[in-house]
mmCIF file of C-alpha atoms in Angstrom:
data_model
loop_
_atom_site.group_PDB
_atom_site.id
_atom_site.type_symbol
_atom_site.label_atom_id
_atom_site.label_comp_id
_atom_site.label_asym_id
_atom_site.label_seq_id
_atom_site.Cartn_x
_atom_site.Cartn_y
_atom_site.Cartn_z
ATOM 1 C CA MET O 569 16.781 11.849 -16.655
ATOM 2 C CA HIS O 570 16.571 13.234 -13.108
ATOM 3 C CA VAL O 571 12.821 12.679 -12.976
ATOM 4 C CA PHE O 572 13.308 9.055 -14.086
ATOM 5 C CA ALA O 573 15.915 8.523 -11.336
ATOM 6 C CA LEU O 574 13.589 10.030 -8.742
ATOM 7 C CA ASN O 575 10.776 7.829 -9.994
ATOM 8 C CA ALA O 576 12.985 4.734 -9.756
ATOM 9 C CA VAL O 577 14.144 5.522 -6.205
ATOM 10 C CA LEU O 578 10.627 6.258 -4.953
ATOM 11 C CA THR O 579 9.221 3.180 -6.701
ATOM 12 C CA ILE O 580 11.841 0.902 -5.154
ATOM 13 C CA ALA O 581 11.112 2.363 -1.697
ATOM 14 C CA LEU O 582 7.383 1.765 -2.216
ATOM 15 C CA LEU O 583 7.962 -1.776 -3.488
ATOM 16 C CA LEU O 584 9.860 -2.592 -0.273
ATOM 17 C CA GLU O 585 6.489 -2.304 1.473
ATOM 18 C CA VAL O 586 4.148 -3.515 -1.237
ATOM 19 C CA VAL O 587 5.853 -6.811 -2.174
ATOM 20 C CA PRO O 588 6.020 -8.208 1.394
ATOM 21 C CA SER O 589 2.453 -7.054 1.981
ATOM 22 C CA ALA O 590 1.335 -8.889 -1.168
ATOM 23 C CA LEU O 591 3.064 -12.079 -0.067
ATOM 24 C CA ALA O 592 1.672 -11.846 3.471
ATOM 25 C CA ALA O 593 -1.872 -11.261 2.197
ATOM 26 C CA LEU O 594 -1.788 -13.972 -0.473
ATOM 27 C CA THR O 595 -0.431 -16.580 1.946
ATOM 28 C CA ARG O 596 -2.555 -15.287 4.828
ATOM 29 C CA PHE O 597 0.635 -15.084 6.888
ATOM 30 C CA LYS O 598 -0.655 -14.758 10.457
ATOM 31 C CA PRO O 599 1.458 -11.715 11.484
ATOM 32 C CA GLY O 600 0.276 -9.927 8.315
ATOM 33 C CA VAL O 601 -3.368 -10.728 9.035
ATOM 34 C CA GLU O 602 -2.928 -9.616 12.653
ATOM 35 C CA ARG O 603 -1.321 -6.354 11.544
ATOM 36 C CA LEU O 604 -3.994 -5.475 8.988
ATOM 37 C CA ASP O 605 -6.767 -6.488 11.412
ATOM 38 C CA GLY O 606 -5.221 -4.383 14.165
ATOM 39 C CA LEU O 607 -5.060 -1.355 11.877
ATOM 40 C CA THR O 608 -8.455 -1.689 10.194
ATOM 41 C CA ARG O 609 -10.508 -3.454 12.893
ATOM 42 C CA LEU O 610 -12.300 -5.491 10.237
ATOM 43 C CA GLY O 611 -12.547 -8.686 12.325
ATOM 44 C CA LEU O 612 -10.178 -10.664 10.090
ATOM 45 C CA LEU O 613 -8.875 -12.706 13.025
ATOM 46 C CA GLU O 614 -12.440 -13.725 13.922
ATOM 47 C CA GLY O 615 -13.012 -14.971 10.374
ATOM 48 C CA ARG O 616 -15.138 -12.045 9.256
ATOM 49 C CA ARG O 617 -14.642 -10.507 5.821
ATOM 50 C CA GLY O 618 -12.608 -13.428 4.529
ATOM 51 C CA TRP O 619 -12.419 -11.864 1.090
ATOM 52 C CA VAL O 620 -10.246 -8.954 2.316
ATOM 53 C CA MET O 621 -6.867 -10.701 2.542
ATOM 54 C CA PRO O 622 -7.034 -12.297 -0.937
ATOM 55 C CA ALA O 623 -8.245 -9.003 -2.371
ATOM 56 C CA VAL O 624 -5.405 -7.090 -0.709
ATOM 57 C CA GLY O 625 -2.916 -9.687 -1.993
ATOM 58 C CA VAL O 626 -4.216 -9.420 -5.545
ATOM 59 C CA LEU O 627 -4.270 -5.614 -5.353
ATOM 60 C CA HIS O 628 -0.681 -5.432 -4.125
ATOM 61 C CA THR O 629 0.436 -7.976 -6.730
ATOM 62 C CA LEU O 630 -1.192 -6.073 -9.596
ATOM 63 C CA THR O 631 0.164 -2.763 -8.369
ATOM 64 C CA THR O 632 3.650 -4.282 -8.086
ATOM 65 C CA VAL O 633 3.509 -5.214 -11.761
ATOM 66 C CA ALA O 634 2.114 -1.786 -12.649
ATOM 67 C CA LEU O 635 4.751 0.056 -10.626
ATOM 68 C CA ILE O 636 7.577 -1.879 -12.253
ATOM 69 C CA ALA O 637 6.093 -1.379 -15.726
ATOM 70 C CA GLY O 638 5.632 2.287 -14.802
ATOM 71 C CA LEU O 639 9.368 2.781 -14.842
ATOM 72 C CA TRP O 640 9.169 2.438 -18.644
ATOM 73 C CA SER O 641 5.585 3.488 -19.234
ATOM 74 C CA PRO O 642 4.479 6.200 -16.800
ATOM 75 C CA ALA O 643 0.755 5.505 -17.295
ATOM 76 C CA TYR O 644 1.196 2.153 -15.538
ATOM 77 C CA GLY O 645 3.037 3.895 -12.735
ATOM 78 C CA VAL O 646 0.135 6.308 -12.360
ATOM 79 C CA ALA O 647 -2.314 3.397 -12.130
ATOM 80 C CA GLY O 648 -0.223 1.410 -9.660
ATOM 81 C CA ALA O 649 0.699 4.335 -7.450
ATOM 82 C CA GLY O 650 -2.874 5.629 -7.567
ATOM 83 C CA ALA O 651 -4.231 2.291 -6.400
ATOM 84 C CA GLU O 652 -1.663 2.077 -3.579
ATOM 85 C CA THR O 653 -2.405 5.661 -2.522
ATOM 86 C CA VAL O 654 -6.094 4.801 -2.241
ATOM 87 C CA PHE O 655 -5.396 1.545 -0.334
ATOM 88 C CA PHE O 656 -2.898 3.040 2.126
ATOM 89 C CA GLY O 657 -5.089 6.116 2.556
ATOM 90 C CA TRP O 658 -8.069 3.853 3.299
ATOM 91 C CA VAL O 659 -6.104 2.057 6.047
ATOM 92 C CA LEU O 660 -4.999 5.406 7.447
ATOM 93 C CA LEU O 661 -8.561 6.708 7.453
ATOM 94 C CA ARG O 662 -9.767 3.585 9.262
ATOM 95 C CA GLN O 663 -7.072 4.145 11.883
ATOM 96 C CA LEU O 664 -8.174 7.749 12.377
ATOM 97 C CA ARG O 665 -11.821 6.707 12.522
ATOM 98 C CA HIS O 666 -11.013 4.251 15.315
ATOM 99 C CA GLY O 667 -9.124 6.837 17.353
ATOM 100 C CA ASP O 668 -5.501 6.036 16.531
ATOM 101 C CA ARG O 669 -3.214 8.996 17.046
ATOM 102 C CA GLY O 670 0.485 9.875 17.068
ATOM 103 C CA LYS O 671 3.014 7.120 16.436
ATOM 104 C CA GLU O 672 0.261 4.646 15.553
ATOM 105 C CA LEU O 673 -0.307 6.583 12.321
ATOM 106 C CA PHE O 674 3.334 6.837 11.243
ATOM 107 C CA ALA O 675 3.650 3.727 9.073
ATOM 108 C CA TYR O 676 0.561 4.194 6.935
ATOM 109 C CA ALA O 677 1.064 7.945 6.716
ATOM 110 C CA LEU O 678 4.536 7.164 5.341
ATOM 111 C CA PHE O 679 3.229 4.544 2.896
ATOM 112 C CA THR O 680 0.451 6.875 1.729
ATOM 113 C CA SER O 681 2.912 9.709 1.156
ATOM 114 C CA TRP O 682 5.351 7.417 -0.707
ATOM 115 C CA SER O 683 2.543 6.245 -2.941
ATOM 116 C CA ALA O 684 1.424 9.826 -3.556
ATOM 117 C CA ALA O 685 5.026 10.838 -4.359
ATOM 118 C CA VAL O 686 5.350 8.007 -6.892
ATOM 119 C CA LEU O 687 1.981 9.043 -8.344
ATOM 120 C CA LEU O 688 3.074 12.676 -8.656
ATOM 121 C CA VAL O 689 6.399 11.832 -10.317
ATOM 122 C CA ALA O 690 4.694 9.375 -12.686
ATOM 123 C CA LEU O 691 2.208 12.130 -13.626
ATOM 124 C CA LEU O 692 5.113 14.444 -14.336
ATOM 125 C CA ARG O 693 6.575 11.838 -16.682
ATOM 126 C CA LEU O 694 3.389 11.512 -18.772
#
């Protein structure tokens, strides 16, 4: 029971980031595009790589469903948390590659660690 409660708390914390990110990406909400472009330096604001925002929106939407389903079926939680860990880790690696340091890394280091924690707890529940 304690592992389930931990899984639920961590999943809810992760969803507080994932759901708004999904909505921002799917609607191409300008502050969301600016934020992702500033972190990844993909040229999204200049119209390059137009497929990225819809792909990020779909990814976050699918992982939201998987994370919620993972509360009852841990295999879905593993899939959703694994995908988010890869995505957030990718953003973090792009930041590091472009020279970001210190406080600039805090948000995506936190999101990556939350995702990894959800992944670990979901694996424990298998």
